[in-house]
PDB file of N, CA and C in Angstrom:
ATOM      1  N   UNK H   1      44.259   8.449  48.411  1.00 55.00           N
ATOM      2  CA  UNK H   1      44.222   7.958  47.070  1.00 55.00           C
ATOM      3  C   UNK H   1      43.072   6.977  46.885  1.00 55.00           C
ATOM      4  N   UNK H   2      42.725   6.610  47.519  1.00 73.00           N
ATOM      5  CA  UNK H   2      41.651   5.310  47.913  1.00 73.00           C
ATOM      6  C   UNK H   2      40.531   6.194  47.877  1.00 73.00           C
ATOM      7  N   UNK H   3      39.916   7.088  47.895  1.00 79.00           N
ATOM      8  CA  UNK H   3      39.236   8.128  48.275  1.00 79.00           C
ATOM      9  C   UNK H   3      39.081   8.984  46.616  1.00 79.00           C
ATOM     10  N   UNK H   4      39.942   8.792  46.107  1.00 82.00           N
ATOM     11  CA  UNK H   4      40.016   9.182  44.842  1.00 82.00           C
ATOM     12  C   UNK H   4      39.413   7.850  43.877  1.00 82.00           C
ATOM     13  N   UNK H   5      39.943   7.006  44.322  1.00 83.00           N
ATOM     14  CA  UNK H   5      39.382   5.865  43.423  1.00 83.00           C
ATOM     15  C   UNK H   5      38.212   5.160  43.629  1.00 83.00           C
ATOM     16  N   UNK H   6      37.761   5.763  44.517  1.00 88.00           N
ATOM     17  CA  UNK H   6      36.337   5.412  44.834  1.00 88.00           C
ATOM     18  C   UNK H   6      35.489   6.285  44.208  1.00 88.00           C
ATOM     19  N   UNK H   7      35.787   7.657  44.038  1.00 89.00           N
ATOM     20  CA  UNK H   7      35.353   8.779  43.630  1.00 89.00           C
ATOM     21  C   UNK H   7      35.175   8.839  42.168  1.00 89.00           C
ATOM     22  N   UNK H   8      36.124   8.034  41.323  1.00 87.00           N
ATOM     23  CA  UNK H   8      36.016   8.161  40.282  1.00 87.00           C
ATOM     24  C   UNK H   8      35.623   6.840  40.029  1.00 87.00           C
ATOM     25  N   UNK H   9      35.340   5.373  40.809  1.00 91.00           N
ATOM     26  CA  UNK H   9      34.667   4.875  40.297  1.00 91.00           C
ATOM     27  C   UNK H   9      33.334   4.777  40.218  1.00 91.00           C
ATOM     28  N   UNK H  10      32.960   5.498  41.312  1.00 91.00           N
ATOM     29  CA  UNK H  10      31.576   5.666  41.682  1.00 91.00           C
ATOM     30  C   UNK H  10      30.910   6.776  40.154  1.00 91.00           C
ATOM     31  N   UNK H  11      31.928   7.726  40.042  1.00 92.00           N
ATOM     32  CA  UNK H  11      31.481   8.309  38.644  1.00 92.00           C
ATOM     33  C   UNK H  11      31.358   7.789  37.476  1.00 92.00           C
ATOM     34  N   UNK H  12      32.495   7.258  37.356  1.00 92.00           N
ATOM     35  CA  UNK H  12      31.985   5.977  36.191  1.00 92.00           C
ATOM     36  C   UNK H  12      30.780   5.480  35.931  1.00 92.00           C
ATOM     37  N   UNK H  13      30.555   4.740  37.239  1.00 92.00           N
ATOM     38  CA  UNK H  13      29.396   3.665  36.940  1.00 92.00           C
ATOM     39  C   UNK H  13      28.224   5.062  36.989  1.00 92.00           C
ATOM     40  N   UNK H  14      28.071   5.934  37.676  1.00 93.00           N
ATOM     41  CA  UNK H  14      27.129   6.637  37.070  1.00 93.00           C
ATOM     42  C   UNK H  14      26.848   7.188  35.861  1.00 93.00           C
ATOM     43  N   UNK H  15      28.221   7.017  35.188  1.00 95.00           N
ATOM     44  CA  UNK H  15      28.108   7.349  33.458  1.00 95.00           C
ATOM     45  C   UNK H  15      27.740   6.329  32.783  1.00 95.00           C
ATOM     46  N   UNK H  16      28.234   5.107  33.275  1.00 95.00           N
ATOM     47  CA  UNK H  16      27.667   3.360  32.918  1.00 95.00           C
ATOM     48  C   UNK H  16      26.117   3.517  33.116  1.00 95.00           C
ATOM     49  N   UNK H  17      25.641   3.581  34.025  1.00 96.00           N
ATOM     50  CA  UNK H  17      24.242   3.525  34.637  1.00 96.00           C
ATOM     51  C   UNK H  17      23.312   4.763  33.564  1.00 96.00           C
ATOM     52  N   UNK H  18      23.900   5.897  33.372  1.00 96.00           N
ATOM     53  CA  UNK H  18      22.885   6.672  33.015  1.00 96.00           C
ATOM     54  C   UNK H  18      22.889   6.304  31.020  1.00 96.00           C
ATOM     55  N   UNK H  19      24.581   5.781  30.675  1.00 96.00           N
ATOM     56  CA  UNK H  19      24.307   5.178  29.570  1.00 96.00           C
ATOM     57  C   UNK H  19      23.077   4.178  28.742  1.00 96.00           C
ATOM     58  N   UNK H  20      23.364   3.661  29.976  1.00 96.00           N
ATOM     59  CA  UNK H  20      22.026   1.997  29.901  1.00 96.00           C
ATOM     60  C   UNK H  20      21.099   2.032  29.718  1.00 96.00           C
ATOM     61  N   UNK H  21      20.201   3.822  30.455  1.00 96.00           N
ATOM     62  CA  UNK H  21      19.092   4.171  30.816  1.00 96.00           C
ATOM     63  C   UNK H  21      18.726   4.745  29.145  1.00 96.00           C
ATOM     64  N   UNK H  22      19.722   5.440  29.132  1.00 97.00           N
ATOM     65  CA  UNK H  22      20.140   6.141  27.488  1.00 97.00           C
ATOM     66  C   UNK H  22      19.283   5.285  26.106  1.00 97.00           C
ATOM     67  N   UNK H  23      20.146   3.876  26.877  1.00 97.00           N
ATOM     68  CA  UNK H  23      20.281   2.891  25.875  1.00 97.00           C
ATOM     69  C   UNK H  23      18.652   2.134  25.719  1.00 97.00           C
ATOM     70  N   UNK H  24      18.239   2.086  27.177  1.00 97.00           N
ATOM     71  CA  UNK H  24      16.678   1.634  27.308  1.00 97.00           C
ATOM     72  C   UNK H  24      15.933   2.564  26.625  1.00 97.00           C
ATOM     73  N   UNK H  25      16.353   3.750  26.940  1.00 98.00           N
ATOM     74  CA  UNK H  25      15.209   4.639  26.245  1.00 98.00           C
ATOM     75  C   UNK H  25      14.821   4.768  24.192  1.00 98.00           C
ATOM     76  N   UNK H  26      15.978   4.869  24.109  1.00 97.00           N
ATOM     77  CA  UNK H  26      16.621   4.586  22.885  1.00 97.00           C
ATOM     78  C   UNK H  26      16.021   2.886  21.855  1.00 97.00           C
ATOM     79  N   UNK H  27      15.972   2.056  22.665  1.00 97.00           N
ATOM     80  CA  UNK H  27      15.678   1.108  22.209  1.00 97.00           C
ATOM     81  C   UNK H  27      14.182   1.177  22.340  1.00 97.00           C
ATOM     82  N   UNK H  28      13.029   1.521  23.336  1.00 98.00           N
ATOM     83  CA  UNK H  28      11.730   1.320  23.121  1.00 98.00           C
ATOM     84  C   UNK H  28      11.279   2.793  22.117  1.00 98.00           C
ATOM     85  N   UNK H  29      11.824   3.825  22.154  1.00 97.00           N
ATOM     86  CA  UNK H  29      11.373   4.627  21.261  1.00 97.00           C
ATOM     87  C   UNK H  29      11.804   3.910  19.531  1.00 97.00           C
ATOM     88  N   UNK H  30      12.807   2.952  19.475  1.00 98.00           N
ATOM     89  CA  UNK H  30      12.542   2.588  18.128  1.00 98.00           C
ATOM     90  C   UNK H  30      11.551   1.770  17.838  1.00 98.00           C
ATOM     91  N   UNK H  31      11.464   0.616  18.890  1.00 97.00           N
ATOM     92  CA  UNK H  31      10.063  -0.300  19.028  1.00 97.00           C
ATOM     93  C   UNK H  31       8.954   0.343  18.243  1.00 97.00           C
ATOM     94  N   UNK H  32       8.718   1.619  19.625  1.00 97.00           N
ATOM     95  CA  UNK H  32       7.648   2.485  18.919  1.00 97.00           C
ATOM     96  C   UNK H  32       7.419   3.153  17.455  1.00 97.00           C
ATOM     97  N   UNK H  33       8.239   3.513  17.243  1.00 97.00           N
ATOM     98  CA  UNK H  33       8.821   3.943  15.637  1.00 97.00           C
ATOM     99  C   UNK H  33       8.319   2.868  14.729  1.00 97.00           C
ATOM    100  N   UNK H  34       8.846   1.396  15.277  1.00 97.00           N
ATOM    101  CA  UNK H  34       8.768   0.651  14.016  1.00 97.00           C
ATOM    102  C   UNK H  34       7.611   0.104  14.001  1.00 97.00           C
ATOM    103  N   UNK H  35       6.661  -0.099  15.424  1.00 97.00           N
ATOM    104  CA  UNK H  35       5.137   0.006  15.733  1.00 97.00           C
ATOM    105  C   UNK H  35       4.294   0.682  14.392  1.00 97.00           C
ATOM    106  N   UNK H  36       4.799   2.217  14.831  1.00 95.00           N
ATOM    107  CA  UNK H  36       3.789   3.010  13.981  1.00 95.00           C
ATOM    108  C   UNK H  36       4.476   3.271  12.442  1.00 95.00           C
ATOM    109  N   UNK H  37       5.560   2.621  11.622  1.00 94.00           N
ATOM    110  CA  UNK H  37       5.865   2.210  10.422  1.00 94.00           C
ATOM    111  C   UNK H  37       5.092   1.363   9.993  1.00 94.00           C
ATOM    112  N   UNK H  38       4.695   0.067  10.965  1.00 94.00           N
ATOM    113  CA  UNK H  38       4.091  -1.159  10.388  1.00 94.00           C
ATOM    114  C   UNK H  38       2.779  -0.401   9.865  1.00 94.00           C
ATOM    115  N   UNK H  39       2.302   0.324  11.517  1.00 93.00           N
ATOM    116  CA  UNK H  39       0.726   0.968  10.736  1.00 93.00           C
ATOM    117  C   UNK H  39       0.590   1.535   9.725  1.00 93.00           C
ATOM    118  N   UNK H  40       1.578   2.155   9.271  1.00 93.00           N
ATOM    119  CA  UNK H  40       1.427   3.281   8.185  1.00 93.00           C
ATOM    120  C   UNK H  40       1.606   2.642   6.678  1.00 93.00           C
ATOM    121  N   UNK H  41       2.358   1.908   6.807  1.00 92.00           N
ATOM    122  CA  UNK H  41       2.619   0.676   5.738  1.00 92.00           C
ATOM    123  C   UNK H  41       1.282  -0.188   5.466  1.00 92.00           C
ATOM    124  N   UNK H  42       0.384  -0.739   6.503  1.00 92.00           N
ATOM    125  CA  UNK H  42      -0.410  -1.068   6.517  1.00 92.00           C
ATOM    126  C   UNK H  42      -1.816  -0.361   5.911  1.00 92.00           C
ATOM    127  N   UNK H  43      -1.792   1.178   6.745  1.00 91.00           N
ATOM    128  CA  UNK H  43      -2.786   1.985   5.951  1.00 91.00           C
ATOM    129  C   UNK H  43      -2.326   2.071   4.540  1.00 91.00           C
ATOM    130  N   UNK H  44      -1.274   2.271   4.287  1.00 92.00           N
ATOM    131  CA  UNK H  44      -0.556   2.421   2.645  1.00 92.00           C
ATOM    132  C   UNK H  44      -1.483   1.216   1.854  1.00 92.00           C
ATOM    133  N   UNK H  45      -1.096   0.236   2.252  1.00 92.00           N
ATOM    134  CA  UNK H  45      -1.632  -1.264   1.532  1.00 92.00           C
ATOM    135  C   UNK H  45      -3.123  -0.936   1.275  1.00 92.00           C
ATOM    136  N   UNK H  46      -4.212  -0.292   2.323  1.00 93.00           N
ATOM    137  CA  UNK H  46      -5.485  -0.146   2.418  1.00 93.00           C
ATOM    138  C   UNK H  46      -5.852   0.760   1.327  1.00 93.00           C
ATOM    139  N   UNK H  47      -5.069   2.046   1.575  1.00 93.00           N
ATOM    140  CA  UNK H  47      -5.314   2.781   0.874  1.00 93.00           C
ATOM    141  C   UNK H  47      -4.797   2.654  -0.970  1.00 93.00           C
ATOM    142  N   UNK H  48      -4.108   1.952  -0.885  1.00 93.00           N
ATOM    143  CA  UNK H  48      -3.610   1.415  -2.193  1.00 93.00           C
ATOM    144  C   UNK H  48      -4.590   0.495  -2.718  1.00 93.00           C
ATOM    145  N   UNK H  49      -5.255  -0.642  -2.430  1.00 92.00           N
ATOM    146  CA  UNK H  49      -6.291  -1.232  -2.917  1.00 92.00           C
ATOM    147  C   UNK H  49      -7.459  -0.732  -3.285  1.00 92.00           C
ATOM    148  N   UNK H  50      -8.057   0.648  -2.332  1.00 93.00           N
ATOM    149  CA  UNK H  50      -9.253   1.175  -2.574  1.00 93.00           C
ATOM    150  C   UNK H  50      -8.828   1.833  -3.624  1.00 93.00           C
ATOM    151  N   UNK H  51      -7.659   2.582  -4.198  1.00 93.00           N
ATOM    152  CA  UNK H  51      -7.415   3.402  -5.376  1.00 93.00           C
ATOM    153  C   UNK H  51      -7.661   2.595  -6.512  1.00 93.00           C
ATOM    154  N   UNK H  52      -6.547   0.978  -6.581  1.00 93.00           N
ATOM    155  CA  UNK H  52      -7.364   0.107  -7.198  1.00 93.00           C
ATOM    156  C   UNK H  52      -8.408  -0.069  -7.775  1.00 93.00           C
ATOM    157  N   UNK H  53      -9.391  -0.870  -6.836  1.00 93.00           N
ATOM    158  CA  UNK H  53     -10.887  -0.729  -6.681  1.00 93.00           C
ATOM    159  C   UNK H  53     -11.594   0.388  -7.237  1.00 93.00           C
ATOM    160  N   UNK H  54     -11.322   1.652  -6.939  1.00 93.00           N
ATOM    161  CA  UNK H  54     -11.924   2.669  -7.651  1.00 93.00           C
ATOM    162  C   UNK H  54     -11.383   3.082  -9.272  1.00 93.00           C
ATOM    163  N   UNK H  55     -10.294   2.667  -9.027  1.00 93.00           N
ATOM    164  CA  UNK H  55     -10.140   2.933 -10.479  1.00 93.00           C
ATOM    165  C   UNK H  55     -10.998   1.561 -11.560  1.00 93.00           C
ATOM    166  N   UNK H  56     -10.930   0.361 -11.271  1.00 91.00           N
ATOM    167  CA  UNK H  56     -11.469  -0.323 -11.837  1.00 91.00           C
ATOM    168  C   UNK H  56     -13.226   0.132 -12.070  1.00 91.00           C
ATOM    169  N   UNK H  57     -13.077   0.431 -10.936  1.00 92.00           N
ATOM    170  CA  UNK H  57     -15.134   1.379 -10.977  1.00 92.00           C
ATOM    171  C   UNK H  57     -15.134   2.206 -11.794  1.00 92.00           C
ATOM    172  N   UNK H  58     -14.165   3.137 -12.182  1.00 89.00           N
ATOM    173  CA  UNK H  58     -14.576   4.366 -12.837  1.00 89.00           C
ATOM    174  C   UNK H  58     -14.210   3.640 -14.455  1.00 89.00           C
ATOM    175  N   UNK H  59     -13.177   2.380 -14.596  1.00 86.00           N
ATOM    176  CA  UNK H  59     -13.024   2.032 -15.919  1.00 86.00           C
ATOM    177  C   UNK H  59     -14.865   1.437 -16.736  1.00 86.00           C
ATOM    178  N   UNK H  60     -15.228   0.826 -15.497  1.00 85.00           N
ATOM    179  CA  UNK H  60     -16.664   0.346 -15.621  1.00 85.00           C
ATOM    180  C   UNK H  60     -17.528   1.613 -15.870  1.00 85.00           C
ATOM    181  N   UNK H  61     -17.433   2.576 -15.156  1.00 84.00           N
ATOM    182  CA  UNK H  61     -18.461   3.633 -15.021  1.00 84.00           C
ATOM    183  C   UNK H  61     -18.166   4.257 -17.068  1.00 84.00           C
ATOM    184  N   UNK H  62     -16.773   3.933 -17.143  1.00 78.00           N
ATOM    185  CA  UNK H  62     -16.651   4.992 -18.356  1.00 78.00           C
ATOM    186  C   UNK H  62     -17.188   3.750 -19.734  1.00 78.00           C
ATOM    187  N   UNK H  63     -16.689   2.535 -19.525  1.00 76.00           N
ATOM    188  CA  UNK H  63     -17.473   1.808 -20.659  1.00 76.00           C
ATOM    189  C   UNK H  63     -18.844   1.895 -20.540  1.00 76.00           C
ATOM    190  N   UNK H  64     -19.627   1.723 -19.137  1.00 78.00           N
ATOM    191  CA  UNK H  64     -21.221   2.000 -19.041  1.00 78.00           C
ATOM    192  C   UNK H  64     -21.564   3.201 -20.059  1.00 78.00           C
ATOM    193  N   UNK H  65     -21.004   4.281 -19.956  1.00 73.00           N
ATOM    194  CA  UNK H  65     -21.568   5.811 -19.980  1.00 73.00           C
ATOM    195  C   UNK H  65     -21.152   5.713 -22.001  1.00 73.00           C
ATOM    196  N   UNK H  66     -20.017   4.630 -22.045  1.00 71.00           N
ATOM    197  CA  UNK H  66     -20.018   4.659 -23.523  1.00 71.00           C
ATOM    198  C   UNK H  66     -20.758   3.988 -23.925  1.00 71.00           C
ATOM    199  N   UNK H  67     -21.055   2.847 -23.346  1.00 69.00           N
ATOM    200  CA  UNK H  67     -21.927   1.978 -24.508  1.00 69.00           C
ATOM    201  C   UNK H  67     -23.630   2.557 -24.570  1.00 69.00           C
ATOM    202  N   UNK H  68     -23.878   3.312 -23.318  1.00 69.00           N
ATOM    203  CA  UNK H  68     -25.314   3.620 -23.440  1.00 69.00           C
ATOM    204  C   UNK H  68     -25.187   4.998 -24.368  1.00 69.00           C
ATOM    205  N   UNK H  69     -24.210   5.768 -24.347  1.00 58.00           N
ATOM    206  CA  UNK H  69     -24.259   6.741 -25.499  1.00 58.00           C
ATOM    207  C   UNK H  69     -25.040   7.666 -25.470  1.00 58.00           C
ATOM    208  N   UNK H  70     -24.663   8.970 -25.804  1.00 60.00           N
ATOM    209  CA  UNK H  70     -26.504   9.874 -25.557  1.00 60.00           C
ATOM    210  C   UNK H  70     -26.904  10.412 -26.698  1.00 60.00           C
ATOM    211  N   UNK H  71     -26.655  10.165 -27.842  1.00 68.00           N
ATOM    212  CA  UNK H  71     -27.651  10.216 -28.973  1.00 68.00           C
ATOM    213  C   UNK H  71     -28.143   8.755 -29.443  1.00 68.00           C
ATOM    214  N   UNK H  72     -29.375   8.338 -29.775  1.00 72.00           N
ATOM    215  CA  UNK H  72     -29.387   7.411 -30.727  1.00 72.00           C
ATOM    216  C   UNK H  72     -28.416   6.876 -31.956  1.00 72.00           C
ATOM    217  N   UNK H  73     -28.173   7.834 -32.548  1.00 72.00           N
ATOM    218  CA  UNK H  73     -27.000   7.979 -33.362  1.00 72.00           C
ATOM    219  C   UNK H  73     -25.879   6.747 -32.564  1.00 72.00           C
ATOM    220  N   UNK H  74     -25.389   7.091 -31.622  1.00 71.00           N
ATOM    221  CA  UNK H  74     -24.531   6.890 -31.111  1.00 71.00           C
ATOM    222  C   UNK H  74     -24.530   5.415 -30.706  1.00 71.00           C
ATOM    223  N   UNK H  75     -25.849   5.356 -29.910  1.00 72.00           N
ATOM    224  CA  UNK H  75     -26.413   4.032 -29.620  1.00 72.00           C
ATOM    225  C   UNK H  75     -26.350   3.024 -30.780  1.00 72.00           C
ATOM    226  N   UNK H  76     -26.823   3.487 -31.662  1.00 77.00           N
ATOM    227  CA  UNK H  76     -27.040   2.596 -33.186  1.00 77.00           C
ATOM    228  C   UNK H  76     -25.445   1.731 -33.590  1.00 77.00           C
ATOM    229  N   UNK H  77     -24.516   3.198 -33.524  1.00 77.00           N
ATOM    230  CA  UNK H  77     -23.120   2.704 -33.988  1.00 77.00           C
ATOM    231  C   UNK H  77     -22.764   1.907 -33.102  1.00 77.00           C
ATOM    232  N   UNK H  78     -22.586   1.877 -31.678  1.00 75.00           N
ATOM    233  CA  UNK H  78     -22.338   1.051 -30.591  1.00 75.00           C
ATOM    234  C   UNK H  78     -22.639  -0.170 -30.729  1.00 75.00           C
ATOM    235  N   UNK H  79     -23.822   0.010 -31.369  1.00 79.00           N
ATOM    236  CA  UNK H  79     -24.670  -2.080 -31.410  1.00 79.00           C
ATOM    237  C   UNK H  79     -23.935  -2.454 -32.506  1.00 79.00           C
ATOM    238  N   UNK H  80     -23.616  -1.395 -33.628  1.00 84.00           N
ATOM    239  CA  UNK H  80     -23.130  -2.501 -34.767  1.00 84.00           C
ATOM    240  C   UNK H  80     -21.952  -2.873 -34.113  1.00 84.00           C
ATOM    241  N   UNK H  81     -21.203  -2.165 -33.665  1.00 83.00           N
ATOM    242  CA  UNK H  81     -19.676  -2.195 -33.599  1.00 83.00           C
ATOM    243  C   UNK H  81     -19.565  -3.941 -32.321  1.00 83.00           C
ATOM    244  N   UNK H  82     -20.617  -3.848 -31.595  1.00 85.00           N
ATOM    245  CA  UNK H  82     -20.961  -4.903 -30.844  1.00 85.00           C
ATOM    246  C   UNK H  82     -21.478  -6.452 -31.678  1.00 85.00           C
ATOM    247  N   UNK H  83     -22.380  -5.815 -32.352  1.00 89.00           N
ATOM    248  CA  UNK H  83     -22.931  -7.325 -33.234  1.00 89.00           C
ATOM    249  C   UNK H  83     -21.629  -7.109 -34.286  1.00 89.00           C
ATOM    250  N   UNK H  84     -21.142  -6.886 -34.762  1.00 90.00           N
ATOM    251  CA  UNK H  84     -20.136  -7.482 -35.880  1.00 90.00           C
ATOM    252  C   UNK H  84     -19.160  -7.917 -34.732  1.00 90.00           C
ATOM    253  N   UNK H  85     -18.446  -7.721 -33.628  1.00 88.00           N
ATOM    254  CA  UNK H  85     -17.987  -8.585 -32.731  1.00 88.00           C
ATOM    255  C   UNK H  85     -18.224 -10.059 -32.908  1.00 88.00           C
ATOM    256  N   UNK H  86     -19.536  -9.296 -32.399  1.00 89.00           N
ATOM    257  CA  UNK H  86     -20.475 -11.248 -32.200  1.00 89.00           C
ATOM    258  C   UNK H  86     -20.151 -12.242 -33.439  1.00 89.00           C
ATOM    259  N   UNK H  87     -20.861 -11.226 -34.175  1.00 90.00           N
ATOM    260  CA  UNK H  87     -20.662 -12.123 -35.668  1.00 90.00           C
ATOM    261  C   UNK H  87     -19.167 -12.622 -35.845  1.00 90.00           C
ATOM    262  N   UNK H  88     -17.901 -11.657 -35.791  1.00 89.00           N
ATOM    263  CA  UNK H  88     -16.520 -12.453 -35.869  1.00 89.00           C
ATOM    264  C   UNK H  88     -16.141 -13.612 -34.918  1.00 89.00           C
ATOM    265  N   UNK H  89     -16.772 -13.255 -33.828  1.00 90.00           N
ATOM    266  CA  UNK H  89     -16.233 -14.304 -32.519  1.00 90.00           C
ATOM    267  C   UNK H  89     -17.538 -16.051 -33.252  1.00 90.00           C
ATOM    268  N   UNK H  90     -18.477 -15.771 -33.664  1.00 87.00           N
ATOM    269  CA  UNK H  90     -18.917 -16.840 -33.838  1.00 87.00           C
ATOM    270  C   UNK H  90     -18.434 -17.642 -35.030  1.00 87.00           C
ATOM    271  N   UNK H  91     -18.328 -16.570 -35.921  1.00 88.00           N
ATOM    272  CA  UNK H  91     -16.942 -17.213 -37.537  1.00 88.00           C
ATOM    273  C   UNK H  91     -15.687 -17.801 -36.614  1.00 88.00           C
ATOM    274  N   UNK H  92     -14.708 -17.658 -35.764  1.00 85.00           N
ATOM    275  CA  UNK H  92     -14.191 -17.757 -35.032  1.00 85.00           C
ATOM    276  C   UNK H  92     -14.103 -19.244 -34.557  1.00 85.00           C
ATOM    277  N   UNK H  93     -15.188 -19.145 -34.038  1.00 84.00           N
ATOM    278  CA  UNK H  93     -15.776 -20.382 -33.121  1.00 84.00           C
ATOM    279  C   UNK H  93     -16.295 -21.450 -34.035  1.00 84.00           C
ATOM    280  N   UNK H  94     -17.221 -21.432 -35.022  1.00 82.00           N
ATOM    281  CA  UNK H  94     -17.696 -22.343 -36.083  1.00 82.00           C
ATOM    282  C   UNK H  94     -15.558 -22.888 -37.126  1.00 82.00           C
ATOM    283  N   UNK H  95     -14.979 -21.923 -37.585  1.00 81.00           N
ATOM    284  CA  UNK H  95     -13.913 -22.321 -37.888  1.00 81.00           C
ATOM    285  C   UNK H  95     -13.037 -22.710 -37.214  1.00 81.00           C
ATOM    286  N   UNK H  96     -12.895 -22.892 -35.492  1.00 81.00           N
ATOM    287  CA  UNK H  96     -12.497 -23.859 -34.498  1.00 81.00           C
ATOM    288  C   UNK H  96     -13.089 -24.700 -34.744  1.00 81.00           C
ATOM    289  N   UNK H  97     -14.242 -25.137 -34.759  1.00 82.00           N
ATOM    290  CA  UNK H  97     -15.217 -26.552 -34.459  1.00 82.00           C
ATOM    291  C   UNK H  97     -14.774 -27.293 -35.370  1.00 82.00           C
ATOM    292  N   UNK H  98     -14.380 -26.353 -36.921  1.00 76.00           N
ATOM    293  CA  UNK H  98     -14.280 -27.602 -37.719  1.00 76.00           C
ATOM    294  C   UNK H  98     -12.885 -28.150 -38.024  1.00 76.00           C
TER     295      UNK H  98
END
């Protein structure tokens, strides 16, 4: 009987033991996991700013391409629509001052 209980404790702890190993393995593959989450989160952030960034470029690129205009025509209306700006922002500004 002694022979039996050695037998089955010795099995045990090899089910204990190979658990643990289980459990080690288990725990650095999430490490790793959450390693390469941070990166990807990180490229996310990168890649999220340059979309940003480019979109603000192309808002610039599209007022450039309007205000230079490609008829004269076009150009002409652009300046008024610009100087009567001016002109309101300085009515504006003179009826602050006073």
């Amino acid at each position: 009987m002694t022979d039996k209980n050695t037998q089955k404790t010795k099995i045990f702890d090899d089910k204990i033991k190979a658990l643990i190993a289980d459990y080690q393995k288990l725990k650095e593959d999430n490490r790793l996991l959450r390693r390469q989450a941070d990166a990807a989160k990180n490229d996310c952030k990168i890649a999220h700013k340059e979309f940003v960034d480019l979109q603000k470029e192309y808002q610039h690129f599209r007022m450039a391409a309007s205000l230079s205009g490609s008829s004269n025509a076009e150009k002409t209306e652009m300046r008024a629509a610009i100087e009567k700006l001016v002109r309101e922002t300085d009515t504006c500004l003179k009826l602050l001052n006073n």
